[in-house]
mmCIF file of C-alpha atoms in Angstrom:
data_model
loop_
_atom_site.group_PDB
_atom_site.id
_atom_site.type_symbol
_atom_site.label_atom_id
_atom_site.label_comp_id
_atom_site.label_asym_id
_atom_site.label_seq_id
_atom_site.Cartn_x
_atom_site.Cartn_y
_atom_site.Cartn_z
ATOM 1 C CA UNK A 1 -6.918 -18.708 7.200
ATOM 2 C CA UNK A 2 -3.067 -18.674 7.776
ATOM 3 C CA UNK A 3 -1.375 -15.282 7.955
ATOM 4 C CA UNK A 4 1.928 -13.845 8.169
ATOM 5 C CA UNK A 5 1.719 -10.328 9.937
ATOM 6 C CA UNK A 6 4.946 -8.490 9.125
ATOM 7 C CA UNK A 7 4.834 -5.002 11.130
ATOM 8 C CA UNK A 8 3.927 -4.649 14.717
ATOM 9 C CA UNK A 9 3.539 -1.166 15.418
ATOM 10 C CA UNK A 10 0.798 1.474 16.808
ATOM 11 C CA UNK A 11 -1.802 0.380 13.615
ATOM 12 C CA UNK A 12 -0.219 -2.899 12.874
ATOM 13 C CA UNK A 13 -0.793 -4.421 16.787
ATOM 14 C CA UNK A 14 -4.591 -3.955 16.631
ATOM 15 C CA UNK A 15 -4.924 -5.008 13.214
ATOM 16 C CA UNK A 16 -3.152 -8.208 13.551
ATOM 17 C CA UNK A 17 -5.376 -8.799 17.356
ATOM 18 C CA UNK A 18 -8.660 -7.521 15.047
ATOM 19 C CA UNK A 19 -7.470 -11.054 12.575
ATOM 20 C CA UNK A 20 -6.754 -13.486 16.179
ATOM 21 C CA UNK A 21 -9.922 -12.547 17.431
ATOM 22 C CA UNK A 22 -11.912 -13.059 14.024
ATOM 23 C CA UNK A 23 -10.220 -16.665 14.407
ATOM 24 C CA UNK A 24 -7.275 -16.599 11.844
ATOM 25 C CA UNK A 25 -4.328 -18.353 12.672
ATOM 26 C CA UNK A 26 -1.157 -15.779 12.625
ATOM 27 C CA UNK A 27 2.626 -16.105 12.715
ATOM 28 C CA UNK A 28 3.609 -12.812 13.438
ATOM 29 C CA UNK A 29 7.381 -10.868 12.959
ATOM 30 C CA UNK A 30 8.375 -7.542 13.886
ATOM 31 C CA UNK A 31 12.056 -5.791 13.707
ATOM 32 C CA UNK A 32 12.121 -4.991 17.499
ATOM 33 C CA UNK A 33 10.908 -8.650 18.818
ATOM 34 C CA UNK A 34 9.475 -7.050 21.770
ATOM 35 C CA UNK A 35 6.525 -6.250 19.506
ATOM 36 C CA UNK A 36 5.395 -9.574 19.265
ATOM 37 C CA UNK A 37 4.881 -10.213 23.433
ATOM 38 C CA UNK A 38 0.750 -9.035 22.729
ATOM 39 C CA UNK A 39 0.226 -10.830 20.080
ATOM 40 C CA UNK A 40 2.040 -14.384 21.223
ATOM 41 C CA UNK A 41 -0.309 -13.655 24.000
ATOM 42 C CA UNK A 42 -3.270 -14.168 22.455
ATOM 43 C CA UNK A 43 -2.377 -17.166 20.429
ATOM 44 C CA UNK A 44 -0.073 -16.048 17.281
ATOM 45 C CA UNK A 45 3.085 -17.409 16.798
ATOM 46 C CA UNK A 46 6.460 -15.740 16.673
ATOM 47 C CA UNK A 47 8.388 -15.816 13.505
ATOM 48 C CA UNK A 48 12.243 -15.715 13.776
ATOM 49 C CA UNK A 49 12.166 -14.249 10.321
ATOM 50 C CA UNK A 50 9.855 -12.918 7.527
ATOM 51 C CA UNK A 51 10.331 -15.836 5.307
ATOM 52 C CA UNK A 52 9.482 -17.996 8.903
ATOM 53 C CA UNK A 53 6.236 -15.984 8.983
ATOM 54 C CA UNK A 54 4.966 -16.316 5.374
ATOM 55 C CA UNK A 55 6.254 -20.341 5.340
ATOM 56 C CA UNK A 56 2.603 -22.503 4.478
ATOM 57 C CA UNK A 57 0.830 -18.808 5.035
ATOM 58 C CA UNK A 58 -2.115 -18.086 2.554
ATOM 59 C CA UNK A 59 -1.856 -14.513 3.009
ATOM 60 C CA UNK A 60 1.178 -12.030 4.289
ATOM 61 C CA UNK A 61 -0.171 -8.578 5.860
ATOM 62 C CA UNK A 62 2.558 -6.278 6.144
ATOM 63 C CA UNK A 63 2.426 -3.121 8.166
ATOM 64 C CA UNK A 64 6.008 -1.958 7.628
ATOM 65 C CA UNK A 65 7.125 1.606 8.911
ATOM 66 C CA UNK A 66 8.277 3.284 5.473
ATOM 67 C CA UNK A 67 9.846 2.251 2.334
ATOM 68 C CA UNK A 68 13.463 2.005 3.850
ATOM 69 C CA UNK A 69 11.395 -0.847 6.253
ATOM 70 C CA UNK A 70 10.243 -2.532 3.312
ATOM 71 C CA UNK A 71 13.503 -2.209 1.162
ATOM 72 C CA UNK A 72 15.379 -4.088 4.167
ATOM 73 C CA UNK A 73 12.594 -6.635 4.781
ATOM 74 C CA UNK A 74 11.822 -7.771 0.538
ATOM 75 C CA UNK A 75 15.243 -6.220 -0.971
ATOM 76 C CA UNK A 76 17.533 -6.287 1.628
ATOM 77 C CA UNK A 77 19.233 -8.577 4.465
ATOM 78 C CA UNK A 78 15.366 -10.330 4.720
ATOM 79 C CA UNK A 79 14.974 -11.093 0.823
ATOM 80 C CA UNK A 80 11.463 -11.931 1.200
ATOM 81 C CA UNK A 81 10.538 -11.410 -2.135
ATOM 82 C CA UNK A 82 12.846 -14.561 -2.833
ATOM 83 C CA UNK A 83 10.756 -16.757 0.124
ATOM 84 C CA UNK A 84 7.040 -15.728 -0.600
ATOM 85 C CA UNK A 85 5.336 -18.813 -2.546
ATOM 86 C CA UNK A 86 3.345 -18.751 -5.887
ATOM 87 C CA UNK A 87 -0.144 -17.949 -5.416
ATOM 88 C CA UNK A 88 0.398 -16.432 -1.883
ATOM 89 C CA UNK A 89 -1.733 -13.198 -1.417
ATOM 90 C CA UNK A 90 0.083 -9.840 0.152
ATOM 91 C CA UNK A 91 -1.893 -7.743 1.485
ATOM 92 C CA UNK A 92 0.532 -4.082 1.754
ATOM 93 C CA UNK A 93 -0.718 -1.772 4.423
ATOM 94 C CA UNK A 94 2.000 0.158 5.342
ATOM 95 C CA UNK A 95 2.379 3.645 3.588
ATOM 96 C CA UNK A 96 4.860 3.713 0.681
ATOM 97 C CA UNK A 97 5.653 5.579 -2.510
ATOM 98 C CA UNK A 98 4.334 5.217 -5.659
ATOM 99 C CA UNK A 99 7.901 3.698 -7.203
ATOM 100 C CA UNK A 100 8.398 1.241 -4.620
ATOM 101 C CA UNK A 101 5.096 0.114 -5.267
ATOM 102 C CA UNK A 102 5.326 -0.428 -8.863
ATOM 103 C CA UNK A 103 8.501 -2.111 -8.249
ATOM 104 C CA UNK A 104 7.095 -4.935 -5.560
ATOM 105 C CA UNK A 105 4.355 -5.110 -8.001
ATOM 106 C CA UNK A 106 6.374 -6.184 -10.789
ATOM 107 C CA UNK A 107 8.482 -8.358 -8.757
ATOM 108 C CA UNK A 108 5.001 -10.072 -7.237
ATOM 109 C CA UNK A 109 3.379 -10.059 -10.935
ATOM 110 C CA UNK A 110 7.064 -12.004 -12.012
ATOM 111 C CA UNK A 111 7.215 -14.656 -9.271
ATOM 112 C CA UNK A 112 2.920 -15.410 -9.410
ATOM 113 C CA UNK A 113 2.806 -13.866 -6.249
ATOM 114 C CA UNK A 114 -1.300 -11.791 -5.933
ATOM 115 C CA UNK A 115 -0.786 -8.020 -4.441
ATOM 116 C CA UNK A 116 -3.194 -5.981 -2.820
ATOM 117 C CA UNK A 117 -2.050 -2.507 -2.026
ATOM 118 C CA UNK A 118 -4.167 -1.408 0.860
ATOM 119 C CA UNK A 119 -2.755 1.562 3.048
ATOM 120 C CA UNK A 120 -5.471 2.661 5.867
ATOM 121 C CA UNK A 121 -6.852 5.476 7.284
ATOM 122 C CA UNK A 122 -7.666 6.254 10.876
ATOM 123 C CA UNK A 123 -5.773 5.963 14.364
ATOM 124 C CA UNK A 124 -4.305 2.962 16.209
ATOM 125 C CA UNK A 125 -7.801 2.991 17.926
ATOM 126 C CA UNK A 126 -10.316 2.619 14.535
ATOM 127 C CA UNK A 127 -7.720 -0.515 14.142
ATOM 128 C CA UNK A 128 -8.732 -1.939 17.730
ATOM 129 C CA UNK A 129 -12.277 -1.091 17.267
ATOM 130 C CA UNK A 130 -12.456 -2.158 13.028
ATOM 131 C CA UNK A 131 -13.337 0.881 12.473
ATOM 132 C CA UNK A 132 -10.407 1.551 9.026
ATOM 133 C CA UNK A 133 -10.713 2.551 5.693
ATOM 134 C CA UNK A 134 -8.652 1.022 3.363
ATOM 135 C CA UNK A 135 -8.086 2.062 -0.183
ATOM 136 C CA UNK A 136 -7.502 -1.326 -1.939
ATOM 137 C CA UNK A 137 -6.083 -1.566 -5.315
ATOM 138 C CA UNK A 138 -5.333 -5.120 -7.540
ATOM 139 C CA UNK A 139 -6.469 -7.369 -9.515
ATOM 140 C CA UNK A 140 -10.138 -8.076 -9.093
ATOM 141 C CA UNK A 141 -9.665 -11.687 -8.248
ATOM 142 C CA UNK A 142 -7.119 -10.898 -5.535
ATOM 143 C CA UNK A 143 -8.869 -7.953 -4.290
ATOM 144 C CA UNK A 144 -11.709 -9.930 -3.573
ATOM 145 C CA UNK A 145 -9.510 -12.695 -1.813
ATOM 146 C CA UNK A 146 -8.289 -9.894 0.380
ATOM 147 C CA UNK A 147 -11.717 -8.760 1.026
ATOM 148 C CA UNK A 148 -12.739 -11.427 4.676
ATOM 149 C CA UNK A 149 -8.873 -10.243 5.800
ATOM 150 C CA UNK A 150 -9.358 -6.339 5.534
ATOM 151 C CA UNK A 151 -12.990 -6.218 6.843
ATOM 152 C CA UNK A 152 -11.849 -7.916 10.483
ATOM 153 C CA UNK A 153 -10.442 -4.141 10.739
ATOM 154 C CA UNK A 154 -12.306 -2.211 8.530
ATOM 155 C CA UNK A 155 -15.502 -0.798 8.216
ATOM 156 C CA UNK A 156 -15.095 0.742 5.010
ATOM 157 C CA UNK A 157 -13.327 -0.719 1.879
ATOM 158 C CA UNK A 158 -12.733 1.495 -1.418
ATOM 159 C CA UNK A 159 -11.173 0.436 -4.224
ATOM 160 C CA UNK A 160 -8.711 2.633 -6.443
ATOM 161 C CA UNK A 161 -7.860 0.678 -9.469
ATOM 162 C CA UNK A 162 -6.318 -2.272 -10.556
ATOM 163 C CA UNK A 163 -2.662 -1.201 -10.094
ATOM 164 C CA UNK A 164 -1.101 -1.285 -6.745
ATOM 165 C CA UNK A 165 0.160 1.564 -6.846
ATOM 166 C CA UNK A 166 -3.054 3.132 -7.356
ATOM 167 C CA UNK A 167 -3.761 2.928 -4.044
ATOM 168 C CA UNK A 168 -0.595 4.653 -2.451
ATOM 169 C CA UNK A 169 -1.301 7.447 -5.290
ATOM 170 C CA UNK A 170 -4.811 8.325 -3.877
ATOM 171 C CA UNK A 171 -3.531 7.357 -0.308
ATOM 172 C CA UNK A 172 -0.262 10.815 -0.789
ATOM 173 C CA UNK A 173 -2.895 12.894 -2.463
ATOM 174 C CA UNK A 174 -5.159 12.586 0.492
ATOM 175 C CA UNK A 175 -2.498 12.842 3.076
ATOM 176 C CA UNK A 176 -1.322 16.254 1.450
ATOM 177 C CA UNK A 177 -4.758 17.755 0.678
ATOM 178 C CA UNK A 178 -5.785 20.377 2.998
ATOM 179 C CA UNK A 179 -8.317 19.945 5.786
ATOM 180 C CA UNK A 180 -11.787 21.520 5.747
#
């Protein structure tokens, strides 16, 4: 399959080699270009841009930092919500809040565009090893379509709902909830 990887960072570097190796074809893009040396390395492409990355993709990953990362890459000087195609799947793995999420998933729902919300759990290593858990959340049908993507770095796959935004809800609660 053909995948833009947005998001190059501790987790997003061994999730995007976990696709390469399981044979996916990637076009990769990162803030800090340096990022993308590994990964160009082992066959992806280098995108000049986000909308360069997603261009004929099937699927966009994105492993952004925060939501000011994702403001500036789909709201701001990137505009990738304007460039992603009908019927293209995102896949959202980088941690947001629950607005921001209900706001790319009206914008995604308005231009046909399928979103999976599916923030992760573990350490740069589980990544390298497949050894995530990802709390998915979306539409059945796209869900499922995200599915072969998530498991090339994940061992375990929940899912939280059919919102989005579901996801990123169970993903804060667990993040604040005191450990045994």
């Amino acid at each position: 399959m053909k995948i833009g990887f947005l998001g190059l960072g501790t987790m997003g570097t061994p999730m995007a080699l976990r696709l390469l190796a399981a044979g996916h074809e990637l076009s990769v893009w990162n803030r800090t270009e340096e990022r993308t040396k590994p990964l160009i390395h082992e066959g992806a492409i280098a995108a000049a841009t986000p909308a360069e990355a997603e261009l004929g993709a099937d699927a966009v990953i994105t492993m952004l930092l925060d939501d000011a990362a994702y403001e500036e890459v789909f709201f701001g000087v990137h505009r990738l919500i304007d460039f992603i195609s009908p019927g293209v799947l995102h896949i959202l793995c980088g941690a947001i809040s629950v607005p921001l999420c209900e706001r790319l998933t009206v914008e995604h729902a308005n231009r046909g565009i399928d979103l999976v919300a599916a923030p992760v759990f573990g350490l740069p290593s589980d990544a390298a090893e497949g050894r995530l858990w990802i709390n998915a959340a979306g539409a059945d049908k796209a869900v499922a379509r995200a599915r072969p993507l998530l498991e090339a770095f994940a061992q375990r796959i929940t899912v939280a709902g059919k919102q989005p935004q579901h996801a990123f809800a169970t993903k804060i609660a667990a993040d604040v909830s005191p450990s045994p």
